[in-house]
Structure formats: C-alpha cells, structure tokens
C-alpha cells in the first residue's frame, strides 16, 4: 500500500519526462501522488468493507460507487486518468458497450488491458489469508473496467506477488509462481530493460517489467530506482514495483515514508490505519 504510493510519487515527475539515470533525484519539486494512488485508496476502502461472499454484481456496484466517489473527491491528481477510464468515471453517458456497439445503459467494463487494473490492486495482496481468495477478489476489482484477460491477469499477478512476499516467499519462488501461473517472461534482465524499454501502458507491457525491477533490487529504495530508471510509464511501474517491494523487504527508508505521509490527505491516511487494524498490514 504505502510502497505503491511512494512508487507513484517517485515516478510522478518522470512519467512524461523519462529518466534512465538510476541515481535520479527521488522527490524533486512537483513530486506528488497521481491517479494511481487515488484509485489504490479507492480499491483499498472497498476491499476493507467488501463482503466477498456476496454476489459479484453487488460487490462491483459498491466498487463502482467507491471509485467514482474518490475520483470526484480528488478530481485533479497529478498526471491524469486514461481516456477510457476517464470516460467511465466522469462521462458514463458516452460509454459504448463494446459487446453491442451501442451506447451503454450505465457504467460497464470496456475490455481494457491497460495497466490501471494492476496499479490499483495492492490492498488485495494484503487482506486475505489464502491465494484463491486473493486471486478471486483481484479479478473482481479488475473486471469492473479491465475485463480483458490481460487486464485481469495483471491485477491478479501483482496481488499474488504481494501475497507471497508478505508471507515470506523467496524471490525465486515468486518468480517461478508468477511465470508459471500468468505466463509472464521474467527472464529478461533489468540491464536489458534499462537499455531497450520504452513507453507501454498495457498490463502485459508493464507488470512483468515492474516485477523484474523488484526481482533485481537489493532493498526497497533500489526497487523504486530500478522501476523508474527503465523509463516508460514511470509512476505506474514504480507503483507496482513498490507495492511488492514493501511486502518483501518489510522496511521503507524513513525519508521516503515522511515524504509520502506529508503529501497524503487525511482520508488516505485513515485508509492506511484501517489496513493496519486488519492485522496483516504494518505502516512502517
């Protein structure tokens, strides 16, 4: 959770002005949370309140309400929502149901494989006691908008990696499971990505790269640096990498913690406190 937020903040100023410098300035002037954090908090609040045994349609209706509420409460985050998701949030009357080609009668999934489903899912990796439940809830949280198989897979892979990391799995175990379960290629080295990777907003072009940055890291800060320094969609890459790195290393440098908390509104801090009260999550 906080790892995702820190990654988002660290990558925020580099999203549209990429850096390949591993030693980039971590929080230059203008660094702030983006839509990635807003939706991470929305999904977290929903997950904290959600009855996972209720009908999926009921769960999705509540998630829709929470996501729209957060977007309206925090309408101008740094960066901005992707075009399809922006329409879903703010202009649902303009939505076209891809299944019929006609105007939708309300908000509906739009078959996205974008990385938005993966960047907002970190709370789900912390809240449940078994992998099947984690994967099931991650699918629900993704499919409300990103119901393409790649959109669902991206959210499940990130949630699964966090679940494994917080429960003491090794990097090799995480790599083996994610590779086998989701068929992501995690064999490409970080050094190769650093040389060749460019902008890609898809789950399939973001999640494996973010996980690779985590696998190549030595500690939380180096994970964030590796995620940002490959270029591309920097805030989302670092958001995903940071969410896994926090669960694995179980330590965040104090200066990064202080910076993040100084930028967060009280509502976000309250969600973090509620996550802590659940028993699994620790605010470092």
Coordinates of C-alpha atoms in Angstrom, one line a residue:
X1 CA 0.0 0.0 0.0
X2 CA 2.4 2.7 1.2
X3 CA 5.1 1.2 -1.1
X4 CA 2.7 1.6 -4.0
X5 CA 2.1 5.3 -3.0
X6 CA 5.8 6.0 -2.6
X7 CA 6.5 4.5 -6.0
X8 CA 3.7 6.6 -7.6
X9 CA 5.1 9.8 -6.0
X10 CA 8.7 9.0 -7.0
X11 CA 7.7 8.3 -10.6
X12 CA 5.2 11.1 -11.0
X13 CA 7.6 13.8 -12.4
X14 CA 9.3 11.2 -14.7
X15 CA 6.1 9.8 -16.3
X16 CA 6.2 12.2 -19.2
X17 CA 9.9 13.1 -18.9
X18 CA 11.6 9.8 -18.6
X19 CA 15.0 9.3 -16.9
X20 CA 17.4 6.4 -17.4
X21 CA 19.6 7.6 -14.6
X22 CA 19.4 5.1 -11.7
X23 CA 20.6 7.9 -9.4
X24 CA 17.8 10.3 -10.3
X25 CA 16.5 12.8 -7.7
X26 CA 14.0 10.9 -5.8
X27 CA 11.5 13.6 -4.9
X28 CA 12.2 16.7 -7.0
X29 CA 9.9 19.8 -6.8
X30 CA 6.5 18.9 -8.1
X31 CA 6.5 15.3 -7.0
X32 CA 3.1 14.2 -5.8
X33 CA 0.6 11.3 -5.9
X34 CA -1.3 10.7 -9.1
X35 CA -4.4 8.9 -10.1
X36 CA -2.6 5.7 -9.3
X37 CA -2.7 6.5 -5.6
X38 CA -6.3 7.8 -5.7
X39 CA -7.6 4.5 -7.2
X40 CA -5.3 2.4 -4.9
X41 CA -7.0 4.1 -2.0
X42 CA -10.5 3.6 -3.5
X43 CA -9.9 -0.1 -4.0
X44 CA -8.5 -0.4 -0.5
X45 CA -11.5 1.2 1.1
X46 CA -13.8 -1.1 -1.0
X47 CA -11.8 -4.2 -0.1
X48 CA -11.9 -3.3 3.6
X49 CA -15.7 -3.0 3.5
X50 CA -16.5 -5.6 0.9
X51 CA -18.4 -8.8 1.7
X52 CA -16.5 -11.3 -0.5
X53 CA -19.3 -13.9 -0.1
X54 CA -21.9 -11.6 -1.6
X55 CA -23.0 -11.6 -5.2
X56 CA -20.2 -10.4 -7.5
X57 CA -22.6 -7.9 -9.1
X58 CA -23.3 -6.4 -5.7
X59 CA -19.6 -6.2 -5.0
X60 CA -18.9 -4.5 -8.3
X61 CA -21.7 -2.0 -7.7
X62 CA -20.1 -1.0 -4.4
X63 CA -16.7 -0.8 -6.0
X64 CA -18.1 1.5 -8.8
X65 CA -19.6 3.8 -6.2
X66 CA -16.4 4.0 -4.2
X67 CA -14.1 4.6 -7.3
X68 CA -16.4 7.3 -8.6
X69 CA -16.6 9.0 -5.2
X70 CA -12.8 9.0 -4.8
X71 CA -12.4 10.4 -8.3
X72 CA -14.8 13.2 -7.6
X73 CA -13.3 14.0 -4.2
X74 CA -9.8 14.2 -5.6
X75 CA -10.5 15.4 -9.2
X76 CA -7.1 16.8 -10.1
X77 CA -4.4 14.4 -9.2
X78 CA -1.0 14.8 -10.9
X79 CA -0.9 13.0 -14.2
X80 CA -4.4 12.0 -15.3
X81 CA -6.7 9.2 -15.9
X82 CA -6.5 7.2 -19.1
X83 CA -9.1 8.1 -21.8
X84 CA -11.3 5.1 -21.4
X85 CA -11.2 5.2 -17.6
X86 CA -11.9 8.9 -17.6
X87 CA -15.0 8.4 -19.6
X88 CA -16.1 5.5 -17.3
X89 CA -15.6 7.8 -14.3
X90 CA -16.9 11.1 -15.4
X91 CA -18.9 10.7 -18.6
X92 CA -20.6 7.3 -18.4
X93 CA -23.3 8.5 -20.8
X94 CA -20.7 8.5 -23.5
X95 CA -19.7 4.9 -23.0
X96 CA -20.1 2.4 -25.8
X97 CA -20.8 -1.2 -24.9
X98 CA -18.1 -3.0 -26.9
X99 CA -20.3 -6.1 -26.9
X100 CA -23.1 -4.4 -28.8
X101 CA -21.5 -1.4 -30.4
X102 CA -24.3 0.8 -28.9
X103 CA -24.4 3.3 -26.1
X104 CA -24.3 1.6 -22.7
X105 CA -27.1 2.0 -20.3
X106 CA -24.7 2.8 -17.5
X107 CA -21.1 2.2 -16.5
X108 CA -19.9 -1.1 -17.9
X109 CA -16.5 -2.8 -18.4
X110 CA -14.8 -1.7 -21.6
X111 CA -12.5 -4.7 -22.3
X112 CA -9.3 -2.8 -21.3
X113 CA -5.9 -4.4 -20.9
X114 CA -4.4 -1.2 -19.6
X115 CA -2.1 -1.2 -16.6
X116 CA -4.7 0.6 -14.4
X117 CA -6.1 -2.6 -13.1
X118 CA -2.6 -3.7 -11.9
X119 CA -1.6 -0.4 -10.2
X120 CA -4.7 -0.1 -8.0
X121 CA -4.7 -3.6 -6.5
X122 CA -2.1 -3.6 -3.8
X123 CA -4.5 -3.8 -0.8
X124 CA -5.9 -7.1 -2.1
X125 CA -2.5 -8.7 -1.7
X126 CA -2.5 -7.8 2.0
X127 CA -6.1 -8.5 3.1
X128 CA -6.8 -12.2 2.5
X129 CA -5.5 -15.4 4.1
X130 CA -5.2 -17.6 1.0
X131 CA -4.2 -17.3 -2.6
X132 CA -7.6 -18.4 -4.2
X133 CA -9.4 -15.7 -2.4
X134 CA -6.7 -13.1 -3.3
X135 CA -7.0 -14.0 -7.0
X136 CA -10.8 -14.0 -6.9
X137 CA -11.1 -10.6 -5.4
X138 CA -8.3 -9.2 -7.7
X139 CA -10.3 -10.4 -10.6
X140 CA -13.4 -8.6 -9.4
X141 CA -11.5 -5.4 -8.7
X142 CA -10.1 -5.5 -12.3
X143 CA -13.1 -6.7 -14.2
X144 CA -15.3 -3.8 -13.3
X145 CA -13.4 -1.9 -16.0
X146 CA -10.5 -4.0 -17.2
X147 CA -12.3 -7.2 -18.1
X148 CA -9.9 -8.2 -20.9
X149 CA -8.0 -11.4 -19.9
X150 CA -4.7 -9.3 -19.8
X151 CA -6.3 -6.7 -17.6
X152 CA -7.4 -9.3 -15.1
X153 CA -4.2 -11.2 -15.3
X154 CA -2.1 -8.1 -14.5
X155 CA -4.2 -7.4 -11.4
X156 CA -4.0 -11.0 -10.2
X157 CA -0.2 -11.2 -10.8
X158 CA 0.5 -8.1 -8.7
X159 CA -1.9 -9.2 -5.9
X160 CA -0.3 -12.7 -5.9
X161 CA 3.2 -11.4 -5.8
X162 CA 2.3 -9.2 -2.8
X163 CA 0.5 -12.1 -1.0
X164 CA 3.6 -14.3 -1.5
X165 CA 6.1 -11.6 -0.5
X166 CA 4.3 -10.8 2.8
X167 CA 4.1 -14.4 3.6
X168 CA 7.8 -15.0 3.4
X169 CA 8.2 -16.4 -0.2
X170 CA 11.7 -16.0 -1.7
X171 CA 12.2 -14.1 -4.9
X172 CA 12.8 -17.4 -6.8
X173 CA 9.5 -18.7 -5.5
X174 CA 7.7 -15.5 -6.5
X175 CA 9.3 -15.6 -10.0
X176 CA 8.5 -19.2 -10.5
X177 CA 4.9 -18.9 -9.5
X178 CA 4.2 -15.7 -11.5
X179 CA 5.9 -17.1 -14.6
X180 CA 4.0 -20.4 -14.4
X181 CA 0.6 -19.1 -13.4
X182 CA 0.5 -16.0 -15.7
X183 CA 2.9 -16.9 -18.4
X184 CA 4.9 -13.7 -18.0
X185 CA 8.5 -13.7 -19.2
X186 CA 10.6 -12.8 -16.2
X187 CA 13.9 -13.9 -17.7
X188 CA 14.8 -10.6 -19.4
X189 CA 17.4 -8.9 -17.2
X190 CA 16.9 -5.4 -15.7
X191 CA 20.0 -4.3 -17.6
X192 CA 18.4 -5.2 -20.9
X193 CA 15.2 -3.4 -19.9
X194 CA 17.2 -0.4 -18.9
X195 CA 18.7 -0.2 -22.4
X196 CA 15.6 -1.1 -24.5
X197 CA 12.3 -0.5 -22.7
X198 CA 10.0 2.3 -23.8
X199 CA 6.5 3.6 -23.1
X200 CA 3.9 0.9 -22.7
X201 CA 0.6 1.4 -20.9
X202 CA -0.6 -2.2 -21.2
X203 CA -0.7 -4.7 -18.4
X204 CA 1.4 -7.1 -20.4
X205 CA 3.9 -4.4 -21.1
X206 CA 4.1 -3.1 -17.6
X207 CA 3.6 -5.8 -15.0
X208 CA 6.4 -8.2 -16.0
X209 CA 8.8 -5.2 -16.2
X210 CA 7.8 -3.9 -12.8
X211 CA 8.2 -7.4 -11.3
X212 CA 11.6 -7.7 -12.9
X213 CA 12.6 -4.4 -11.3
X214 CA 11.6 -5.8 -7.9
X215 CA 13.5 -9.1 -8.5
X216 CA 16.7 -7.2 -9.4
X217 CA 16.5 -5.0 -6.4
X218 CA 18.5 -5.1 -3.2
X219 CA 16.2 -3.2 -0.9
X220 CA 13.0 -1.0 -1.1
X221 CA 14.8 2.1 -2.4
X222 CA 16.7 0.3 -5.1
X223 CA 13.4 -1.3 -6.3
X224 CA 11.9 2.1 -6.8
X225 CA 15.0 3.3 -8.6
X226 CA 15.1 0.3 -10.9
X227 CA 11.4 0.8 -11.8
X228 CA 11.7 4.5 -12.6
X229 CA 15.0 4.2 -14.4
X230 CA 13.8 1.8 -17.1
X231 CA 11.7 4.7 -18.5
X232 CA 8.1 4.2 -19.7
X233 CA 5.0 4.8 -17.5
X234 CA 7.2 5.6 -14.6
X235 CA 4.7 6.3 -11.9
X236 CA 2.7 3.1 -12.6
X237 CA 5.8 1.0 -12.9
X238 CA 7.1 2.2 -9.6
X239 CA 3.7 1.9 -8.0
X240 CA 3.6 -1.8 -8.9
X241 CA 7.2 -2.4 -8.0
X242 CA 6.9 -0.5 -4.7
X243 CA 3.8 -2.5 -3.7
X244 CA 5.7 -5.8 -4.0
X245 CA 9.0 -4.5 -2.6
X246 CA 7.3 -3.2 0.6
X247 CA 5.7 -6.6 1.2
X248 CA 9.0 -8.4 0.6
X249 CA 11.5 -6.1 2.4
X250 CA 9.2 -5.1 5.2
X251 CA 11.1 -1.8 5.5
X252 CA 10.8 1.6 3.9
X253 CA 13.5 4.3 4.4
X254 CA 12.4 7.0 6.8
X255 CA 12.8 9.9 4.4
X256 CA 10.5 8.2 1.8
X257 CA 7.9 7.4 4.5
X258 CA 8.0 11.0 5.7
X259 CA 7.7 12.5 2.2
X260 CA 4.7 10.3 1.3
X261 CA 2.8 11.0 4.5
X262 CA 3.4 14.7 4.1
X263 CA 1.5 14.6 0.8
X264 CA -1.4 12.4 1.7
X265 CA -4.8 13.8 2.6
X266 CA -6.3 12.6 5.9
X267 CA -8.7 10.3 4.1
X268 CA -5.9 8.3 2.6
X269 CA -4.1 8.1 6.0
X270 CA -7.3 6.8 7.6
X271 CA -7.5 4.0 5.0
X272 CA -3.9 3.0 5.8
X273 CA -4.8 3.0 9.5
X274 CA -7.8 0.7 8.8
X275 CA -5.5 -1.6 6.8
X276 CA -3.2 -1.8 9.8
X277 CA -6.2 -2.6 12.1
X278 CA -7.0 -5.6 9.9
X279 CA -3.9 -7.3 11.4
X280 CA -1.7 -8.1 8.4
X281 CA -0.6 -4.7 7.3
X282 CA 2.0 -2.5 9.1
X283 CA 2.6 1.2 8.5
X284 CA 6.3 1.4 8.7

